[in-house]
Amino acid sequence: ELSQRMSERAVDVIKYLMKEGQMMKPGDVIDADLAELIATEFGHTVKRVAESDVEEGIFNVKDDEADLEPRAPVVTIMGHVDHGKTSLLDAIRHANVVSGEAGGITQHIGAYQVEQDGQKITFIDTPGHAAFTAMRARGAQATDIAILVVAADDSVMPQTIESISHAKAAEVPIIVAINKIDKPSADAQKVRTELLQHEVFVETMGGETLEVEVSAKTGQNLDKLLEAILLQAEVLDLKANPDRTAEGVVIEAELDRGRGSVATVLVQKGTLKPGQIVVAGDQWGRVRALVNDRGEHVKEAGPSMPVEVLGLNGTPSAGDRFAVVENEGKAREVSEYRQRLSRDKAAARQSGSRGSLEQMMSQLQDTGRKEFPLLIKGDVQGSVEAISAALDKLGTDEVRARIIHAGVGGITESDISLAEASNAAIIGFNVRANAQARKVSEQEGIEIRYYNIIYDLVDDVKSAMSGLLSPER
Ligand code: GDP
């Protein structure tokens, strides 16, 4: 390969190596230093580049402030099971199908767009925080706003609390939708009061979190919910440059019998067009067609628009980043690099190299951040509160624990994914992880620490933290 790149005959390179006392045959691996020596010897100028440079100029390309234009907000609906997430997504979609299209085909592609007052809103069509956090764990933040659905005839439940933690950890603003307001037993006020205890302060309680009472069943106030989303979006001042090569995130992907690989992507920057070559995760391909959420072929997809991409040569994973590249050679290079990266990561996971308290501490020291995220699960509310308070007290000006989620109950898969996305350690107090959570934590190399004495727990965190303090202390 080296001789090829230098446009020299392989036999000449091998001869040279022999002269230098190195017996080698074509296909043998040489290291970078030797390669540099040979290339120089053959009269070439060597420029060393890091392997990761293959992605330079493809992902996270910065834009000029002047090129930015307003874009639609991207919304995820979260909340406890049976509180009406799916119903709400369906109701919003059906109430806002452009007239004339009613009864037309609506396709599930993983995300859809509706219009309110002439402005577009994009909904991620997979309710719940699991998908949200799984994407975040892969480094993709797709969501701008989280709708927290709480049923007015029920109360704040474990997954409501989880959703709050997941949204807060991602620093995504929450809008509260108090659902099932049509029910005689609905008590919206009770929901508001309960939310206070979880530091969600809605407007009518003097806070800043927008709230709307809705019914997914009767359609009551759905327009108010959409207006609240647009209001929140205005505050966020969401912008993107549509006039550049496209970049974004994969929402879902599957292998379709008739159509081949079908990936739904959310364009976040630029404009995607058929014929372009894209890299998505460690897959790539030429865009054969773009299909919108109504099953129509489209000529382009701009910022915040979800589309199905046909033509990839494999199926990427939800949460993978995608980007347009200039040619096939580049696409191949990037996807090969990413495949190597995934293999290396899998190997690192095998050896369990992430998530232990000590490793986290040293990582934090590397990045200079003096704050470390913890996820705490305990058997009773009292002990969880006591632990949170004790850890809070440990904090100094220099270093402190940041509790991203504290809850009652066993450690679940959702806890693992939140910890993974936030680089947090998990602490279980008098609780264990369930089988599924144990499996995922082992796969992802996330360490879970179990305690049954608060003193031991606090002591461990304290000694880990003292390793973080600057030397003069
Ligand atoms: P999810 O698990 O959060 O996605 O909840 P679903 O959307 O599946 O709803 C759970 C149940 O609540 C279903 O039987 C719905 O018909 C019902 N439901 C959802 N929204 C409303 C509502 O606004 N009013 C009433 N009365 N029932 C609702």
PDB file of C-alpha atoms and ligand atoms in Angstrom, residues 79-88 127 149 179-183 214-218, ligand 1:
ATOM      1  CA  GLY A  79     -43.778  10.517  30.931  1.00  0.00           C
ATOM      2  CA  HIS A  80     -45.049   7.530  32.857  1.00  0.00           C
ATOM      3  CA  VAL A  81     -46.547   4.518  31.095  1.00  0.00           C
ATOM      4  CA  ASP A  82     -50.272   4.892  30.306  1.00  0.00           C
ATOM      5  CA  HIS A  83     -50.273   8.635  30.940  1.00  0.00           C
ATOM      6  CA  GLY A  84     -51.048   9.177  27.260  1.00  0.00           C
ATOM      7  CA  LYS A  85     -47.781   9.743  25.361  1.00  0.00           C
ATOM      8  CA  THR A  86     -48.763   7.675  22.338  1.00  0.00           C
ATOM      9  CA  SER A  87     -52.304   9.049  22.330  1.00  0.00           C
ATOM     10  CA  LEU A  88     -50.950  12.578  22.419  1.00  0.00           C
ATOM     11  CA  PRO A 127     -42.347   8.325  23.113  1.00  0.00           C
ATOM     12  CA  VAL A 149     -47.026  14.132  30.121  1.00  0.00           C
ATOM     13  CA  ASN A 179     -53.329  15.020  30.220  1.00  0.00           C
ATOM     14  CA  LYS A 180     -56.717  13.284  30.566  1.00  0.00           C
ATOM     15  CA  ILE A 181     -58.289  16.521  31.724  1.00  0.00           C
ATOM     16  CA  ASP A 182     -61.602  15.222  30.283  1.00  0.00           C
ATOM     17  CA  LYS A 183     -61.865  12.646  33.050  1.00  0.00           C
ATOM     18  CA  VAL A 214     -54.899  18.778  27.568  1.00  0.00           C
ATOM     19  CA  SER A 215     -56.956  15.811  26.529  1.00  0.00           C
ATOM     20  CA  ALA A 216     -55.526  13.513  23.920  1.00  0.00           C
ATOM     21  CA  LYS A 217     -58.939  11.894  23.787  1.00  0.00           C
ATOM     22  CA  THR A 218     -61.121  14.939  23.032  1.00  0.00           C
TER      23      THR A 218
HETATM   24  P1  GDP B   1     -48.591   5.832  26.957  1.00  0.00           P
HETATM   25  O1  GDP B   1     -48.266   4.514  27.588  1.00  0.00           O
HETATM   26  O2  GDP B   1     -48.088   6.973  27.777  1.00  0.00           O
HETATM   27  O3  GDP B   1     -48.171   5.939  25.514  1.00  0.00           O
HETATM   28  O4  GDP B   1     -50.168   5.975  27.025  1.00  0.00           O
HETATM   29  P2  GDP B   1     -51.285   5.708  25.909  1.00  0.00           P
HETATM   30  O5  GDP B   1     -51.280   6.801  24.915  1.00  0.00           O
HETATM   31  O6  GDP B   1     -51.146   4.323  25.416  1.00  0.00           O
HETATM   32  O7  GDP B   1     -52.615   5.863  26.758  1.00  0.00           O
HETATM   33  C1  GDP B   1     -52.919   4.995  27.822  1.00  0.00           C
HETATM   34  C2  GDP B   1     -54.417   4.928  27.990  1.00  0.00           C
HETATM   35  O8  GDP B   1     -54.949   6.190  28.373  1.00  0.00           O
HETATM   36  C3  GDP B   1     -55.164   4.533  26.726  1.00  0.00           C
HETATM   37  O9  GDP B   1     -56.192   3.644  27.058  1.00  0.00           O
HETATM   38  C4  GDP B   1     -55.714   5.849  26.193  1.00  0.00           C
HETATM   39  O10 GDP B   1     -56.900   5.665  25.464  1.00  0.00           O
HETATM   40  C5  GDP B   1     -55.972   6.606  27.475  1.00  0.00           C
HETATM   41  N1  GDP B   1     -55.870   8.057  27.288  1.00  0.00           N
HETATM   42  C6  GDP B   1     -54.827   8.727  26.756  1.00  0.00           C
HETATM   43  N2  GDP B   1     -55.071  10.041  26.755  1.00  0.00           N
HETATM   44  C7  GDP B   1     -56.289  10.216  27.287  1.00  0.00           C
HETATM   45  C8  GDP B   1     -57.106  11.383  27.562  1.00  0.00           C
HETATM   46  O11 GDP B   1     -56.756  12.527  27.310  1.00  0.00           O
HETATM   47  N3  GDP B   1     -58.312  11.149  28.147  1.00  0.00           N
HETATM   48  C9  GDP B   1     -58.752   9.898  28.458  1.00  0.00           C
HETATM   49  N4  GDP B   1     -59.935   9.793  29.027  1.00  0.00           N
HETATM   50  N5  GDP B   1     -58.024   8.809  28.205  1.00  0.00           N
HETATM   51  C10 GDP B   1     -56.808   8.943  27.632  1.00  0.00           C
END
